[in-house]
XYZ file of C-alpha atoms in Angstrom:
368
model
C 10.985 -3.572 -5.425
C 11.336 -0.519 -7.651
C 10.632 -2.755 -10.637
C 7.050 -3.132 -9.369
C 6.419 0.562 -9.943
C 6.695 2.697 -13.032
C 7.980 6.222 -13.186
C 5.796 9.044 -14.438
C 5.579 8.799 -18.196
C 5.338 11.508 -20.834
C 1.685 10.625 -21.401
C 0.678 11.606 -17.850
C -1.900 14.414 -17.840
C -0.377 17.419 -16.103
C -1.242 20.914 -14.936
C 0.359 23.942 -16.607
C 3.068 23.724 -13.938
C 3.889 20.155 -14.963
C 2.287 18.338 -12.015
C -0.203 15.472 -12.459
C -3.788 16.714 -12.665
C -5.264 13.896 -10.622
C -3.303 12.125 -7.884
C -4.437 9.157 -5.820
C -2.665 8.795 -2.472
C -3.019 5.320 -0.961
C -2.364 4.981 2.756
C -1.064 1.557 3.764
C -1.880 0.210 7.204
C -2.126 -3.138 8.946
C -5.892 -3.361 9.368
C -7.823 -4.943 12.192
C -11.007 -6.936 12.810
C -14.227 -4.938 12.551
C -16.331 -7.412 14.563
C -15.721 -10.336 16.959
C -16.314 -12.867 14.175
C -13.606 -11.186 12.082
C -10.827 -11.871 14.598
C -9.929 -15.364 13.405
C -9.931 -14.620 9.637
C -7.933 -11.447 10.307
C -5.327 -13.508 12.171
C -5.298 -16.095 9.391
C -4.625 -13.394 6.786
C -1.784 -12.090 8.952
C -0.029 -15.406 9.453
C -0.692 -16.583 5.894
C 1.422 -13.679 4.597
C 4.730 -15.100 3.280
C 6.456 -12.010 4.666
C 5.387 -13.107 8.156
C 5.585 -16.910 8.004
C 8.469 -17.518 5.624
C 7.596 -21.024 4.558
C 6.154 -22.338 1.295
C 2.606 -23.625 1.027
C 1.005 -25.889 2.102
C 3.081 -25.499 5.289
C 2.361 -21.778 5.646
C -1.387 -22.363 5.176
C -1.381 -25.097 7.810
C 0.613 -23.016 10.299
C -1.589 -19.957 9.706
C -4.684 -22.077 10.324
C -3.190 -23.476 13.521
C -2.000 -20.157 14.937
C -5.164 -18.250 14.062
C -7.255 -20.965 15.702
C -5.188 -20.921 18.865
C -4.925 -17.141 19.117
C -8.515 -16.286 18.200
C -9.827 -16.484 21.777
C -7.098 -14.435 23.527
C -7.086 -11.931 20.657
C -10.875 -11.712 20.892
C -10.537 -10.858 24.571
C -8.151 -8.052 23.681
C -10.549 -6.593 21.127
C -13.429 -6.989 23.586
C -11.680 -4.317 25.664
C -11.953 -2.049 22.623
C -15.650 -2.631 22.022
C -15.277 -5.844 20.041
C -13.250 -4.424 17.158
C -10.080 -2.586 16.252
C -10.262 1.231 16.121
C -7.531 1.302 13.482
C -9.776 1.862 10.462
C -11.617 4.798 12.025
C -8.320 6.357 13.058
C -6.853 5.844 9.593
C -9.968 7.363 7.988
C -9.440 10.454 10.150
C -5.803 10.645 9.044
C -6.817 10.249 5.396
C -9.340 13.085 5.699
C -6.809 15.344 7.418
C -4.164 14.611 4.784
C -6.576 15.207 1.902
C -7.532 18.539 3.457
C -3.890 19.540 3.912
C -3.046 18.670 0.315
C -6.131 20.449 -1.007
C -5.251 23.643 0.859
C -1.765 23.818 -0.646
C -1.543 26.625 -3.241
C 1.335 24.730 -4.872
C -1.141 22.079 -6.015
C -3.572 24.524 -7.606
C -5.180 22.960 -10.643
C -4.526 19.450 -9.363
C -6.971 17.135 -7.618
C -5.824 14.773 -4.875
C -7.883 12.026 -3.250
C -6.674 9.863 -0.374
C -7.570 6.165 -0.195
C -6.899 3.463 2.411
C -5.552 -0.036 1.736
C -5.309 -2.346 4.746
C -3.074 -5.392 4.565
C -5.017 -7.997 6.553
C -8.608 -6.783 6.776
C -11.016 -4.590 4.865
C -10.623 -2.419 2.916
C -7.772 -4.488 1.466
C -5.737 -3.754 -1.638
C -8.053 -5.528 -4.069
C -11.030 -3.390 -2.998
C -9.062 -0.153 -2.916
C -7.309 -0.739 -6.233
C -10.732 -0.988 -7.909
C -11.783 2.313 -6.320
C -8.552 3.982 -7.379
C -9.006 2.734 -10.951
C -12.517 4.236 -11.001
C -11.017 7.537 -9.841
C -8.792 7.403 -12.959
C -5.667 9.070 -11.556
C -2.667 10.303 -13.530
C -0.397 9.202 -10.684
C -0.680 6.900 -7.652
C 1.407 7.595 -4.548
C 1.707 4.757 -2.043
C 2.228 6.141 1.472
C 2.685 3.599 4.287
C 1.646 4.556 7.780
C 4.728 2.659 8.895
C 7.445 5.322 9.338
C 10.199 2.688 9.446
C 10.584 0.346 6.480
C 10.376 -3.407 6.971
C 10.051 -6.331 4.624
C 7.220 -7.496 6.919
C 5.139 -4.321 6.613
C 5.772 -1.820 3.806
C 7.267 -4.364 1.402
C 4.420 -6.796 2.048
C 1.805 -4.086 1.492
C 3.534 -2.872 -1.673
C 3.626 -6.402 -3.085
C -0.070 -6.925 -2.320
C -0.872 -3.581 -3.960
C 1.090 -4.374 -7.119
C -0.762 -7.678 -7.467
C -4.148 -6.036 -6.870
C -3.445 -3.202 -9.314
C -2.461 -5.717 -11.976
C -5.607 -7.753 -11.348
C -7.986 -4.798 -11.780
C -6.020 -3.297 -14.668
C -4.857 -0.166 -12.852
C -2.067 1.034 -15.119
C -1.436 4.548 -13.763
C 2.204 5.404 -12.977
C 2.874 4.546 -9.339
C 5.426 5.713 -6.798
C 6.193 4.322 -3.336
C 7.337 6.445 -0.402
C 9.226 3.689 1.371
C 10.121 5.260 4.734
C 10.342 8.417 6.841
C 11.884 7.392 10.190
C 13.298 10.848 10.967
C 10.978 13.113 8.969
C 10.706 16.433 10.802
C 6.898 16.544 11.022
C 6.718 13.030 12.499
C 9.587 13.628 14.940
C 8.423 17.068 16.106
C 4.814 15.917 16.543
C 5.960 13.023 18.717
C 8.184 15.292 20.803
C 5.297 17.742 21.177
C 3.113 14.999 22.661
C 5.848 13.856 25.041
C 6.830 17.204 26.584
C 3.820 17.963 28.835
C 3.608 14.348 29.973
C 7.315 14.334 30.777
C 6.888 17.471 32.869
C 4.039 15.842 34.803
C 6.082 12.674 35.380
C 8.919 14.712 36.938
C 6.823 14.989 40.109
C 7.609 11.293 40.674
C 11.361 11.427 40.035
C 13.567 11.705 36.985
C 11.563 10.099 34.154
C 12.880 7.458 31.785
C 11.498 7.473 28.242
C 10.924 4.096 26.608
C 10.678 4.421 22.828
C 8.756 1.249 22.041
C 8.316 -0.320 18.615
C 6.801 -3.577 17.404
C 9.520 -6.218 17.501
C 10.768 -8.593 14.823
C 12.481 -11.977 14.950
C 16.251 -11.597 14.932
C 16.556 -13.732 11.830
C 14.487 -11.228 9.819
C 16.869 -8.413 10.734
C 19.872 -10.667 10.168
C 18.626 -11.311 6.632
C 19.028 -7.611 5.802
C 15.809 -5.958 7.029
C 16.612 -2.319 7.988
C 13.711 -1.931 10.441
C 15.729 -2.021 13.676
C 18.323 0.387 12.291
C 15.580 2.825 11.287
C 13.833 2.491 14.671
C 17.092 3.414 16.380
C 17.345 6.515 14.210
C 13.757 7.451 15.126
C 14.470 7.154 18.849
C 17.651 9.213 18.555
C 15.853 11.924 16.605
C 12.946 12.241 19.036
C 15.329 12.337 21.998
C 17.287 15.128 20.305
C 14.106 17.038 19.411
C 12.970 17.003 23.043
C 16.005 19.092 23.958
C 16.032 17.801 27.545
C 19.418 17.844 29.249
C 20.676 14.431 30.349
C 17.529 12.691 29.079
C 17.221 9.085 30.272
C 15.910 7.090 27.310
C 16.132 3.757 25.554
C 14.562 2.180 22.478
C 12.888 -1.198 23.014
C 10.522 -3.646 21.346
C 7.111 -5.099 22.170
C 4.509 -7.594 20.892
C 6.725 -10.688 20.774
C 4.950 -13.889 19.733
C 6.195 -17.402 19.122
C 9.343 -19.248 20.207
C 11.898 -17.466 18.017
C 14.446 -15.056 19.436
C 13.407 -11.441 18.840
C 15.326 -8.188 18.735
C 15.651 -6.392 22.034
C 15.672 -5.125 24.601
C 12.037 -5.981 25.207
C 9.680 -3.319 26.513
C 8.504 -5.519 29.364
C 12.110 -6.103 30.489
C 12.737 -2.358 30.431
C 9.612 -1.759 32.531
C 10.895 -4.229 35.114
C 14.294 -2.515 35.096
C 12.605 0.840 35.687
C 10.862 -0.705 38.687
C 14.190 -1.903 40.064
C 15.627 1.584 39.529
C 12.549 3.259 41.027
C 12.069 5.676 38.147
C 8.868 6.901 36.485
C 8.464 5.949 32.830
C 6.837 7.226 29.671
C 6.188 4.645 26.941
C 6.304 6.239 23.486
C 4.869 4.167 20.587
C 7.480 5.364 18.102
C 6.586 2.946 15.288
C 2.803 3.272 15.577
C 1.068 6.387 14.229
C -2.534 5.279 14.921
C -4.117 3.973 18.117
C -4.950 0.265 18.076
C -4.641 -2.838 20.239
C -0.868 -2.589 20.666
C -1.183 0.913 22.130
C -4.589 0.891 23.817
C -4.353 -2.590 25.352
C -0.786 -3.863 25.284
C 0.753 -0.575 26.444
C -2.102 1.126 28.277
C -3.532 -1.919 30.063
C -0.957 -4.726 30.132
C 2.199 -2.665 30.501
C 0.542 -0.335 33.008
C -0.354 -3.397 35.098
C 3.178 -4.755 34.752
C 4.607 -1.404 35.841
C 2.491 -1.473 38.977
C 3.655 -4.983 39.794
C 7.287 -4.035 39.114
C 7.188 -1.033 41.453
C 7.390 1.700 38.824
C 6.341 4.881 40.679
C 4.533 6.470 37.717
C 3.489 5.151 34.290
C 2.450 7.188 31.258
C 1.455 6.057 27.781
C 2.183 8.765 25.243
C -0.496 8.926 22.509
C 0.314 8.180 18.875
C 0.690 11.146 16.536
C -2.703 10.441 14.932
C -3.965 13.630 13.299
C -1.476 15.935 15.003
C -1.133 18.891 12.586
C 2.649 18.569 12.493
C 2.464 14.919 11.504
C -0.191 15.506 8.857
C 1.758 18.438 7.427
C 4.805 16.173 7.344
C 2.900 13.534 5.393
C 1.661 16.207 2.971
C 5.247 17.353 2.419
C 6.275 13.756 1.702
C 3.476 13.408 -0.847
C 4.463 16.613 -2.617
C 8.098 15.529 -2.660
C 7.194 12.121 -4.063
C 4.980 13.618 -6.763
C 7.719 16.027 -7.814
C 10.479 13.422 -7.808
C 11.462 11.106 -10.632
C 12.185 7.930 -8.667
C 9.619 5.133 -8.478
C 10.698 4.357 -4.896
C 11.886 7.135 -2.627
C 12.641 7.739 1.038
C 12.022 10.836 3.142
C 15.044 12.468 1.503
C 14.579 10.976 -1.933
C 17.415 8.511 -2.242
C 18.555 5.652 -0.031
C 19.035 6.337 3.690
C 19.966 2.796 4.791
C 23.604 1.670 5.032
C 24.669 -0.554 2.183
C 24.724 -3.724 4.284
C 20.907 -3.779 4.525
C 19.919 -5.862 1.524
C 16.239 -5.589 2.452
C 16.192 -1.861 1.664
C 13.985 -1.322 -1.411
C 16.383 1.172 -2.958
C 19.509 0.336 -4.890
C 22.800 0.275 -3.048
C 25.101 3.247 -3.720
């Protein structure tokens, strides 16, 4: 993947301190339908992605058409509970504004100008639209920052590929760097722990709480092919549990949003909710791989899993909010941007070099 991006060249316009004068930060996110009539084309774009349906065309096109047609009605009913559209864009816009403000207030970037853009993968504004806006901004450096803390070939890699194609199409030639992952970045971890603590204390009135760190699942075969997503999710869960500092904390990481007949990684969140009911313990569901509220948090967790918990006999259910614009999270993102700008690598992790074990071939960084 690093071959898709170029390192900062000697011709880059810089401040007296050596930093680029004009930086474009592009936030990657999934996207979501902005109206009821957008549900089906949004689903088609999702399932037509070769990173999601790993078949050649015309088979992928046919399957995407079939699935989007079948899922349009139930998906539309989900978005109807959210006012007929996904709130993801509005939430991402708020994060972009907060990040731009944090970067602009940093005295270390004096003399430099930073603007934050949004590129959604499956609905507007998509990479083609955003790449044109970034080109008009005429940056000296582009930093690609996914709002997926854990790297996956199905999310960050897919978005990076779409961006590279869009940038090439519009003639955006500015040096570009990708921040590939930040599963244990301190700002992200501490912000999540900060949101959990008061809710955990409230849940203690109903027994000893169990914390379910829930992430979007993946088919097992994707992970078996070398995708590091599950490994990174496990590191996220461990880090948040440690940051909470609660003695003898009862916690587990699990996975939600399974679709289709394939076997997915586990344990599943719904199975863990049923187990909590059998054990008679209150639960907190923490969306550890989602940083913005959308259908998977506001409907799947808040509505569907809450209902399941009631049926399963769970004495108390709490959905922990996503980090959103929590100051700690935004400051963490700003630190990642500054680190990426200052670094020399075209693809970097939260600590610069590779964090994944060498057996994960899907990691975008070279093996040690």
